[in-house]
Amino acid sequence: METNMATTDQTDEAVPAAQAPGTHHSQFEMFWKEFRRNTLSLVGSAIILTMLLTALFAPFLAPHDPTTQFEAPDGEHNPMPMGTEMLVENDAGEIVGTTTAYLGTDHHGRDILSRIIYGLRTLMTVSLGVVGFAMALGVTAGAIAGYYRNTWVDEIIMRFMDILFSFPSLILAIAVLGVLGVGSTEYGSFTLPNIVKVIAVIGVVYIPSFARVMRGSVLKEMEEDYIDAAKSLGASDRHILVKDIAVNTLPTVVVQGTLYMGTAVLASAALSFLGLGIQPPNASLGLMLSNARGYLYSGEWWYSVFPGLVIVVTILGFNLLGDGLRDALDPRNDGGER
Amino acid sequence: MSRFVLKRLLLSIPVLLGVSVVVFALVHLAPGGPVRVMLGPLSNEELVRQIRLEMGLNRPLYVQYGMWVFDALQGDFGVSWTVQQGTPVTDIIVERIPLTVELSILSMITAVLIAIPAGIISAVRKDKPADHAARIAALSGISIPDFWLGIILIMIFAVQFSFPWATGGWTPPWVDPVANLQQLFLPVITLGTAYSALIARMMRSEMLDTLSQDYVKTARAMGIGAREIVLKDASKNALIPVVTVIGVGLGQLMNGAILTETVFNLPGIGKLLILAIDRRDYRIIQALILFIASVFVFANLAVDVLYAYLDPRIRHDGN
């Protein structure tokens, strides 16, 4: 799943460090000029914007409730093909009208288009959560390790990161979910919601990548004169870390985060596909594909094709955007695409 | 060189110990411990107490951990609880290794055979149609989830064209090598594609870096043919970082193997892991995770050593 792993082993070289304060505005303008020149990055941005808006406005965009089970008309059965006029029932079970299933229905007669839209919402929530979670913990750990470089603090943090890094990403998530069980977990009176659990188990393996990038950036930043100046002025460690170093290294980390979004989407969908992620009846694209496998040989192709396509386009969008951001920030860039 | 290898080997010991602690802690610190993992949330207290006593789970955790590691080092992970009741876990795992190893090696070979030439052509013909085609293919390759690609391939080859070998399953190569390769054809394509896309992207970028270096320019100025430079010097130098990507990508290969085995119904390590989770066989889960993480650690070690062999600067810095 590490589609962007190429960047992780290069740690601090992967993304160029942020520029010194004061030049921020012109740096951003240069970056934007570079980014705009690349058609593919703009396509990526457009895809991601569309996907985010769709996820955000899912309740308004979805033609039906994702859990409503429609009746098939005479001569049809579930999963119904594209364009079928499904029967709408009232609470008493009487047929009161028909409505179109544009992308067909699944094996329970639920509208696939609506489930894809809600599934995209779930996928985006989980993936953004994964990257946010890993970023928050990784950046904190990396910043502390970098600031207290070559001390026991640094040593303990980075060795722990090595251990986390020893697990292929999905394997650790599968293991934890396998042991804790799928669905929400009860700790006495405290209930850990399933979605939080899924986010944490996928996110935990990305923590080392952020920690390494952050540590590298902090080490580079520590060489700057202004840190010595702040220290001689009596600024506290915390102040220097949070106010000076963090602010300057943040753009680096944000780009790193974008590069990891594609991987996070892939991992979230994969976990759902294995039945360990989001649980039914919630809509999830991976779960749809898993269910659709049972209908391959009977020819219900629409059930597997459309949810998969949405996953592919989302990942492609994030990869295009990530590549574009990295290239635009890369000082080695000669102006053309690399 | 041997000092470098030894040093790297010693460094992996604490990592492996850490991995074993994480794997052990996963099961034992889960709410309710191993018995709850096995029985699920619906079990009565009396039964739980009885099983805990029988399995020695009331001893201090460090004693249990010590015993587990001691047994594990001798390849003893106890017997299976639900997957194949009473069969030693090690036997169950060993039986499934050949398939996963075969699938991974064939996929890796396929990936490298596609990716290295594609990366080189892409770099040499930068911004020409061949480069654009190769880059779009590589970008699609890393964006298509292997489980979906597998489904689509089954749909085309098994459903549309009804090829009998496309429906999944596995015949060991020592029983029928032809059937074995036929059955693995689609899984290998599925698993190899994403991996090759990753390597091709890296190869292109490294090749571009190498081609812009002074010695290449000098060689060109001396009248040495472009073909000769690319094939003899530049590719060799660009390959060094690619070795690392092949290594780092191993994690992806392992993740992909689990998904591919699930899609094509192949009885390998990945399928076993999912089955063990489904049946709450915690001993198999524990053993498999430890096994997979160890393979990953050693594979990375092998890559580091290979890297040092290819690039002398690394091993001298390391010493």
mmCIF file of C-alpha atoms in Angstrom, chain B residues 37-182:
data_model
loop_
_atom_site.group_PDB
_atom_site.id
_atom_site.type_symbol
_atom_site.label_atom_id
_atom_site.label_comp_id
_atom_site.label_asym_id
_atom_site.label_seq_id
_atom_site.Cartn_x
_atom_site.Cartn_y
_atom_site.Cartn_z
ATOM 1 C CA VAL B 37 -9.966 -12.777 21.997
ATOM 2 C CA MET B 38 -10.767 -16.452 21.508
ATOM 3 C CA LEU B 39 -14.270 -16.513 22.890
ATOM 4 C CA GLY B 40 -15.429 -13.079 21.829
ATOM 5 C CA PRO B 41 -17.572 -10.818 23.967
ATOM 6 C CA LEU B 42 -20.210 -13.468 24.681
ATOM 7 C CA SER B 43 -18.559 -15.782 27.188
ATOM 8 C CA ASN B 44 -19.342 -16.591 30.788
ATOM 9 C CA GLU B 45 -16.980 -15.607 33.585
ATOM 10 C CA GLU B 46 -16.613 -19.127 35.005
ATOM 11 C CA LEU B 47 -15.502 -20.514 31.638
ATOM 12 C CA VAL B 48 -13.036 -17.653 31.187
ATOM 13 C CA ARG B 49 -11.493 -18.320 34.626
ATOM 14 C CA GLN B 50 -11.181 -22.028 33.935
ATOM 15 C CA ILE B 51 -9.486 -21.557 30.562
ATOM 16 C CA ARG B 52 -7.136 -18.922 31.978
ATOM 17 C CA LEU B 53 -6.014 -21.399 34.631
ATOM 18 C CA GLU B 54 -5.536 -24.230 32.138
ATOM 19 C CA MET B 55 -3.511 -22.089 29.745
ATOM 20 C CA GLY B 56 -1.280 -20.601 32.451
ATOM 21 C CA LEU B 57 -2.619 -17.106 31.761
ATOM 22 C CA ASN B 58 -2.742 -16.235 35.465
ATOM 23 C CA ARG B 59 1.065 -16.110 35.658
ATOM 24 C CA PRO B 60 2.819 -12.719 35.553
ATOM 25 C CA LEU B 61 2.945 -11.222 32.055
ATOM 26 C CA TYR B 62 6.742 -11.143 31.857
ATOM 27 C CA VAL B 63 6.883 -14.863 32.642
ATOM 28 C CA GLN B 64 4.341 -15.571 29.929
ATOM 29 C CA TYR B 65 6.242 -13.362 27.492
ATOM 30 C CA GLY B 66 9.517 -15.098 28.307
ATOM 31 C CA MET B 67 7.973 -18.521 27.775
ATOM 32 C CA TRP B 68 6.372 -17.417 24.518
ATOM 33 C CA VAL B 69 9.623 -16.002 23.123
ATOM 34 C CA PHE B 70 11.564 -19.076 24.294
ATOM 35 C CA ASP B 71 9.139 -21.393 22.499
ATOM 36 C CA ALA B 72 8.890 -19.099 19.468
ATOM 37 C CA LEU B 73 12.673 -19.164 19.013
ATOM 38 C CA GLN B 74 12.399 -22.939 18.685
ATOM 39 C CA GLY B 75 9.576 -22.590 16.180
ATOM 40 C CA ASP B 76 6.897 -23.620 18.675
ATOM 41 C CA PHE B 77 3.785 -21.413 18.648
ATOM 42 C CA GLY B 78 1.445 -23.905 20.289
ATOM 43 C CA VAL B 79 -1.497 -25.587 18.615
ATOM 44 C CA SER B 80 -4.279 -24.040 16.609
ATOM 45 C CA TRP B 81 -7.502 -23.329 18.453
ATOM 46 C CA THR B 82 -10.121 -23.038 15.715
ATOM 47 C CA VAL B 83 -8.570 -22.991 12.229
ATOM 48 C CA GLN B 84 -7.303 -26.600 12.377
ATOM 49 C CA GLN B 85 -7.916 -27.669 15.937
ATOM 50 C CA GLY B 86 -4.971 -29.439 17.556
ATOM 51 C CA THR B 87 -2.537 -28.948 14.643
ATOM 52 C CA PRO B 88 0.710 -27.138 15.537
ATOM 53 C CA VAL B 89 0.530 -23.512 14.364
ATOM 54 C CA THR B 90 3.979 -23.804 12.782
ATOM 55 C CA ASP B 91 2.838 -26.712 10.568
ATOM 56 C CA ILE B 92 -0.215 -24.770 9.392
ATOM 57 C CA ILE B 93 1.929 -21.769 8.484
ATOM 58 C CA VAL B 94 4.739 -23.748 6.818
ATOM 59 C CA GLU B 95 2.209 -25.507 4.614
ATOM 60 C CA ARG B 96 1.036 -22.145 3.261
ATOM 61 C CA ILE B 97 4.428 -20.530 2.709
ATOM 62 C CA PRO B 98 5.255 -21.945 -0.785
ATOM 63 C CA LEU B 99 2.259 -20.290 -2.440
ATOM 64 C CA THR B 100 2.886 -16.851 -0.978
ATOM 65 C CA VAL B 101 6.615 -17.056 -1.719
ATOM 66 C CA GLU B 102 5.976 -18.169 -5.305
ATOM 67 C CA LEU B 103 3.375 -15.448 -5.828
ATOM 68 C CA SER B 104 5.669 -12.751 -4.382
ATOM 69 C CA ILE B 105 8.781 -13.797 -6.300
ATOM 70 C CA LEU B 106 6.987 -14.110 -9.637
ATOM 71 C CA SER B 107 5.299 -10.735 -9.076
ATOM 72 C CA MET B 108 8.583 -9.116 -8.169
ATOM 73 C CA ILE B 109 10.326 -10.503 -11.273
ATOM 74 C CA THR B 110 7.430 -9.358 -13.483
ATOM 75 C CA ALA B 111 7.484 -5.928 -11.873
ATOM 76 C CA VAL B 112 11.235 -5.447 -12.318
ATOM 77 C CA LEU B 113 11.152 -6.698 -15.916
ATOM 78 C CA ILE B 114 8.491 -4.122 -16.772
ATOM 79 C CA ALA B 115 9.686 -1.260 -14.592
ATOM 80 C CA ILE B 116 13.415 -0.982 -15.274
ATOM 81 C CA PRO B 117 13.182 -0.722 -19.102
ATOM 82 C CA ALA B 118 10.097 1.510 -18.795
ATOM 83 C CA GLY B 119 11.909 3.838 -16.377
ATOM 84 C CA ILE B 120 15.000 4.041 -18.579
ATOM 85 C CA ILE B 121 13.062 4.687 -21.796
ATOM 86 C CA SER B 122 10.969 7.279 -20.000
ATOM 87 C CA ALA B 123 14.065 9.168 -18.794
ATOM 88 C CA VAL B 124 15.965 8.971 -22.071
ATOM 89 C CA ARG B 125 12.934 10.091 -24.066
ATOM 90 C CA LYS B 126 11.935 12.736 -21.514
ATOM 91 C CA ASP B 127 8.813 14.717 -22.531
ATOM 92 C CA LYS B 128 8.404 12.629 -25.712
ATOM 93 C CA PRO B 129 5.273 10.514 -26.332
ATOM 94 C CA ALA B 130 6.963 7.354 -24.976
ATOM 95 C CA ASP B 131 7.712 9.171 -21.707
ATOM 96 C CA HIS B 132 4.156 10.470 -21.382
ATOM 97 C CA ALA B 133 2.725 7.016 -22.052
ATOM 98 C CA ALA B 134 5.035 5.380 -19.522
ATOM 99 C CA ARG B 135 4.311 8.010 -16.872
ATOM 100 C CA ILE B 136 0.555 7.816 -17.285
ATOM 101 C CA ALA B 137 0.756 4.016 -17.105
ATOM 102 C CA ALA B 138 2.859 4.211 -13.939
ATOM 103 C CA LEU B 139 0.553 6.754 -12.332
ATOM 104 C CA SER B 140 -2.470 4.577 -13.097
ATOM 105 C CA GLY B 141 -0.568 1.595 -11.758
ATOM 106 C CA ILE B 142 -0.064 3.147 -8.337
ATOM 107 C CA SER B 143 -3.650 4.454 -8.278
ATOM 108 C CA ILE B 144 -5.497 1.214 -9.031
ATOM 109 C CA PRO B 145 -6.016 -0.885 -5.886
ATOM 110 C CA ASP B 146 -4.823 -4.452 -6.498
ATOM 111 C CA PHE B 147 -8.059 -5.922 -5.161
ATOM 112 C CA TRP B 148 -10.088 -4.030 -7.760
ATOM 113 C CA LEU B 149 -7.684 -4.881 -10.578
ATOM 114 C CA GLY B 150 -8.016 -8.539 -9.592
ATOM 115 C CA ILE B 151 -11.815 -8.315 -9.739
ATOM 116 C CA ILE B 152 -11.697 -6.672 -13.179
ATOM 117 C CA LEU B 153 -9.241 -9.301 -14.498
ATOM 118 C CA ILE B 154 -11.504 -12.099 -13.240
ATOM 119 C CA MET B 155 -14.426 -10.382 -14.928
ATOM 120 C CA ILE B 156 -12.582 -10.225 -18.260
ATOM 121 C CA PHE B 157 -10.727 -13.537 -18.321
ATOM 122 C CA ALA B 158 -12.941 -15.828 -16.277
ATOM 123 C CA VAL B 159 -16.426 -14.428 -16.911
ATOM 124 C CA GLN B 160 -16.185 -12.875 -20.397
ATOM 125 C CA PHE B 161 -13.769 -15.322 -22.033
ATOM 126 C CA SER B 162 -14.432 -18.271 -19.690
ATOM 127 C CA PHE B 163 -10.783 -19.380 -19.441
ATOM 128 C CA PRO B 164 -10.864 -22.290 -16.989
ATOM 129 C CA TRP B 165 -7.530 -21.293 -15.374
ATOM 130 C CA ALA B 166 -8.734 -17.793 -14.548
ATOM 131 C CA THR B 167 -11.147 -18.773 -11.802
ATOM 132 C CA GLY B 168 -8.593 -18.960 -8.994
ATOM 133 C CA GLY B 169 -7.276 -21.808 -6.870
ATOM 134 C CA TRP B 170 -3.743 -23.187 -6.663
ATOM 135 C CA THR B 171 -2.036 -26.387 -7.796
ATOM 136 C CA PRO B 172 1.435 -26.873 -6.274
ATOM 137 C CA PRO B 173 4.195 -26.615 -8.927
ATOM 138 C CA TRP B 174 5.525 -30.069 -7.986
ATOM 139 C CA VAL B 175 2.130 -31.573 -8.838
ATOM 140 C CA ASP B 176 1.458 -29.794 -12.138
ATOM 141 C CA PRO B 177 3.833 -26.955 -13.054
ATOM 142 C CA VAL B 178 1.815 -25.856 -16.104
ATOM 143 C CA ALA B 179 -1.474 -25.601 -14.233
ATOM 144 C CA ASN B 180 0.377 -23.854 -11.420
ATOM 145 C CA LEU B 181 1.721 -21.113 -13.692
ATOM 146 C CA GLN B 182 -1.608 -20.720 -15.486
#
